[in-house]
XYZ file of C-alpha atoms in Angstrom:
316
model
C 91.206 99.626 96.102
C 90.792 97.913 99.457
C 90.472 94.232 100.244
C 87.585 94.349 102.749
C 83.916 94.652 101.838
C 83.120 96.551 104.846
C 85.468 99.360 103.725
C 83.577 99.840 100.375
C 82.541 103.441 99.795
C 84.334 104.647 102.961
C 86.532 107.689 102.348
C 90.103 106.732 101.762
C 91.284 109.495 104.056
C 89.201 108.234 106.880
C 90.631 104.742 106.377
C 94.134 106.286 106.553
C 93.124 108.167 109.728
C 94.028 111.556 108.040
C 90.526 113.035 107.501
C 88.193 113.149 104.571
C 89.768 113.283 100.869
C 86.705 112.852 98.795
C 88.105 109.569 97.390
C 85.995 106.511 98.060
C 87.501 102.991 98.643
C 86.167 100.239 96.497
C 86.560 96.484 96.158
C 85.382 96.604 92.496
C 88.655 95.791 90.555
C 87.125 96.468 87.099
C 85.699 99.834 88.239
C 89.048 100.899 89.413
C 90.754 99.838 86.151
C 88.065 101.756 84.184
C 88.642 104.888 86.353
C 90.160 107.927 84.499
C 93.658 108.485 86.010
C 97.216 109.434 84.904
C 99.133 107.531 87.545
C 98.275 104.650 90.037
C 100.443 103.973 93.146
C 100.358 100.273 93.792
C 101.032 99.235 97.361
C 100.667 95.407 97.523
C 101.856 93.593 100.616
C 104.996 91.514 100.192
C 103.830 87.800 99.946
C 105.356 84.673 98.498
C 102.916 84.767 95.541
C 102.705 88.191 93.956
C 100.826 86.991 90.791
C 97.521 88.608 91.724
C 98.971 92.055 92.414
C 101.067 91.648 89.083
C 97.806 91.030 87.098
C 96.339 94.193 88.723
C 99.453 96.062 87.591
C 99.520 94.810 84.054
C 95.808 95.437 83.621
C 96.225 99.099 84.847
C 99.174 99.542 82.456
C 97.220 98.112 79.623
C 94.346 100.478 80.346
C 96.704 103.391 79.613
C 97.654 104.360 83.284
C 101.220 104.735 84.456
C 101.860 102.631 87.570
C 104.295 103.141 90.307
C 104.824 100.106 92.625
C 106.222 100.377 96.151
C 106.717 96.701 96.326
C 110.313 95.335 96.509
C 109.140 92.824 93.850
C 109.668 95.337 91.062
C 113.078 96.886 91.533
C 114.340 95.490 88.204
C 111.977 92.955 86.612
C 114.390 92.159 83.808
C 116.728 90.530 86.372
C 114.276 87.686 86.803
C 114.319 85.537 83.600
C 111.042 86.107 81.818
C 109.417 88.159 84.523
C 109.516 91.587 82.764
C 107.830 90.452 79.578
C 104.258 90.854 81.183
C 105.116 94.342 82.194
C 106.790 95.385 78.941
C 103.867 94.021 76.916
C 101.239 95.780 78.948
C 103.224 99.060 78.754
C 103.367 98.661 74.913
C 99.676 97.975 74.776
C 98.601 100.938 76.942
C 101.374 103.388 75.994
C 102.197 103.646 79.742
C 105.139 103.514 82.053
C 105.865 101.220 84.942
C 108.417 102.292 87.733
C 109.285 101.017 91.179
C 109.521 103.266 94.415
C 109.778 102.502 98.086
C 112.442 102.318 100.729
C 114.433 99.150 100.320
C 114.464 97.617 97.772
C 114.180 100.679 95.328
C 116.010 103.481 97.271
C 118.656 102.774 99.774
C 120.759 100.307 97.688
C 119.715 101.245 94.171
C 119.769 105.073 94.519
C 121.829 106.018 97.547
C 124.218 103.249 97.394
C 125.285 103.947 93.767
C 125.095 107.775 94.165
C 127.740 107.984 96.842
C 130.278 106.099 94.744
C 130.539 109.286 92.721
C 132.688 110.647 95.606
C 135.422 108.108 95.029
C 138.495 107.917 92.887
C 138.254 104.044 92.919
C 135.685 101.646 94.082
C 136.280 97.965 94.817
C 133.097 97.002 96.534
C 129.678 98.483 97.590
C 127.645 96.939 100.434
C 124.054 98.036 101.410
C 122.655 96.775 104.640
C 119.256 97.047 106.225
C 118.037 96.133 109.678
C 114.259 96.225 110.163
C 112.426 95.521 113.271
C 108.950 94.064 112.434
C 107.457 94.064 116.024
C 104.615 96.474 115.011
C 103.732 94.977 111.741
C 100.491 93.059 110.867
C 99.866 89.256 111.473
C 99.856 88.782 107.748
C 103.345 90.147 107.230
C 105.030 88.868 110.406
C 103.617 85.368 110.612
C 102.373 84.572 107.045
C 104.643 86.396 104.543
C 107.909 86.469 106.484
C 107.524 83.261 108.423
C 108.362 84.414 111.906
C 107.300 82.057 114.754
C 107.920 78.955 112.607
C 110.156 76.097 113.653
C 113.612 76.232 112.062
C 112.967 73.248 109.699
C 109.611 74.676 108.635
C 111.002 77.996 107.614
C 112.978 76.020 105.097
C 115.966 78.199 104.280
C 117.090 79.133 100.746
C 114.847 76.950 98.912
C 111.605 77.723 100.712
C 108.615 79.629 99.587
C 109.425 82.452 102.054
C 113.052 82.366 100.954
C 111.997 82.627 97.324
C 109.960 85.766 98.072
C 112.980 87.559 99.543
C 115.268 86.446 96.760
C 112.755 87.647 94.102
C 112.957 91.044 95.684
C 116.665 91.630 96.737
C 118.363 89.771 93.901
C 116.774 92.502 91.718
C 118.519 95.145 93.906
C 121.942 93.621 93.150
C 121.195 93.519 89.409
C 119.867 97.203 89.440
C 123.037 98.438 91.170
C 125.211 96.413 88.719
C 123.504 98.093 85.760
C 124.008 101.629 87.167
C 127.652 100.847 87.998
C 128.266 99.104 84.556
C 129.137 95.856 86.132
C 128.327 92.627 84.197
C 127.560 89.946 86.805
C 128.622 86.364 86.442
C 126.452 85.203 89.416
C 124.511 86.322 92.420
C 124.993 84.144 95.500
C 122.853 84.109 98.509
C 123.184 82.876 102.200
C 120.549 82.745 104.913
C 121.046 82.851 108.777
C 118.197 82.222 111.059
C 118.216 83.050 114.809
C 115.637 81.459 117.165
C 113.807 83.225 119.834
C 115.458 82.786 123.374
C 112.135 83.501 124.945
C 108.419 83.973 123.995
C 108.191 87.325 122.338
C 104.760 89.013 122.578
C 103.915 91.196 119.667
C 100.615 93.202 118.805
C 100.058 90.614 116.032
C 100.635 87.405 118.208
C 103.417 85.564 120.016
C 106.724 84.342 118.597
C 107.333 81.286 120.685
C 110.612 80.373 122.192
C 112.822 78.306 119.826
C 111.119 79.437 116.601
C 112.426 81.852 114.021
C 112.724 85.396 115.383
C 115.430 86.942 113.231
C 116.466 86.428 109.613
C 119.607 87.657 107.871
C 120.027 87.083 104.247
C 122.987 88.245 102.074
C 123.173 88.525 98.318
C 126.569 88.859 96.622
C 126.973 90.023 93.053
C 130.018 88.325 91.554
C 131.327 90.238 88.575
C 132.499 88.299 85.506
C 135.603 90.471 85.565
C 137.366 89.947 88.941
C 138.718 93.520 88.791
C 135.276 94.928 88.683
C 133.142 96.203 91.574
C 131.677 93.579 94.064
C 128.119 94.220 95.060
C 126.501 93.052 98.383
C 122.985 93.497 99.688
C 122.331 92.315 103.319
C 118.976 92.375 104.998
C 118.170 91.497 108.644
C 114.576 91.379 109.799
C 113.721 90.610 113.380
C 110.789 90.723 115.782
C 112.645 92.315 118.684
C 115.743 94.439 119.242
C 117.507 91.857 121.564
C 117.360 88.189 120.494
C 119.711 85.636 121.907
C 122.456 88.128 122.440
C 121.905 90.013 119.228
C 121.380 93.859 119.650
C 119.381 95.251 116.606
C 118.369 98.711 115.637
C 116.333 99.597 112.608
C 118.235 101.478 109.967
C 120.401 101.312 106.902
C 124.039 101.479 106.090
C 125.950 101.745 102.868
C 129.736 100.982 102.872
C 131.990 101.720 99.840
C 135.379 100.081 99.822
C 137.592 102.191 97.688
C 139.584 105.558 97.650
C 138.382 106.749 100.079
C 136.390 104.169 102.052
C 133.021 105.487 102.831
C 130.347 104.705 105.399
C 126.822 106.165 105.296
C 124.390 105.427 108.174
C 120.748 106.456 108.063
C 117.804 105.891 110.373
C 114.658 107.766 111.105
C 114.696 110.292 113.992
C 114.103 108.274 117.146
C 111.924 111.104 118.451
C 109.313 110.173 115.840
C 106.767 107.280 115.987
C 106.432 104.170 114.040
C 104.441 105.860 111.165
C 107.607 106.748 109.185
C 107.584 103.478 107.362
C 104.378 104.118 105.482
C 105.261 107.701 104.986
C 108.588 106.932 103.364
C 107.033 104.308 101.092
C 104.301 106.602 99.799
C 106.546 109.697 99.805
C 108.974 108.021 97.495
C 106.243 107.136 95.108
C 104.755 110.664 94.999
C 108.197 111.899 94.035
C 108.354 109.519 91.068
C 104.956 110.744 89.754
C 106.444 113.473 87.372
C 109.070 111.176 86.169
C 106.653 108.547 84.896
C 104.392 111.240 83.386
C 107.232 112.494 81.153
C 108.923 109.111 80.457
C 108.548 107.049 77.362
C 106.378 103.928 77.624
C 108.058 100.874 79.195
C 109.810 100.052 82.467
C 111.546 103.081 83.963
C 114.662 102.501 85.983
C 116.327 105.319 88.175
C 119.090 107.294 86.464
C 121.939 108.167 88.858
C 124.023 111.156 87.936
C 127.799 110.389 87.608
C 128.254 107.296 89.817
C 131.753 105.684 89.833
C 132.403 103.378 86.977
C 135.631 101.474 86.146
C 135.827 103.055 82.702
C 139.484 102.340 81.948
C 139.652 98.435 82.585
C 140.548 97.880 78.924
C 143.031 100.734 78.587
């Protein structure tokens, strides 16, 4: 389904620039929901209000279709009080399965970060970090959803609408990791650091003016109820340029495990490749989940990690 009337009936492959696929784009929501399909991959853009895309997902689930979302809003819906009920009810009505895919959230922290703990004899803390340069993204994402180019006071910090959007996504990552590592959390804390542009930064989508928000670093810390349990941190830096006010940035991901031994895993896309990797990894991760939702019981499907580290003997 597409959002622009002028794209109606255009071949989806042509819209994606990959040639004809024989699948026509449509703006008719009910026609799409009524289409016979086993699995639907939902690719909503991150925005402060996800209620419309959530309604699309629940209606698709209720119609009997399995849904895979590449939105970071669905890493672990049960982590947000009351949020998962709509998906659980729709899955029960349709006998369908709902799962999340994507890059981060949904892969780096939840799957890679927890998997590598299985190499350790002891783990004290796990930290997953992302740096993402948004210079090539759309106006809607850069200026509307994320809030780059706004004055400091207008961005609003932790309690802002934009801040709530990020918190909805990445707090779920912390809870998802905690579930895999058998950590009962007492709290999830969050901090926000904003860096202002030291010059006008010209992007394809527009201009981020000097002295407006140009880099955003947010950190979520999962505080275990038992102080001897594993501490979990997710840190995300999004920026519109690789050099802002003395900050040198490069897109990529890092997972650090403090334990025996200490581990550091760095990952980034081959610099020889172009910017298309972002869309390829998002969709690629979803395609890999298709057979998993097809064979799963109805309900919300979370990733199952083989043999991560767990502090099994705390009560011994």
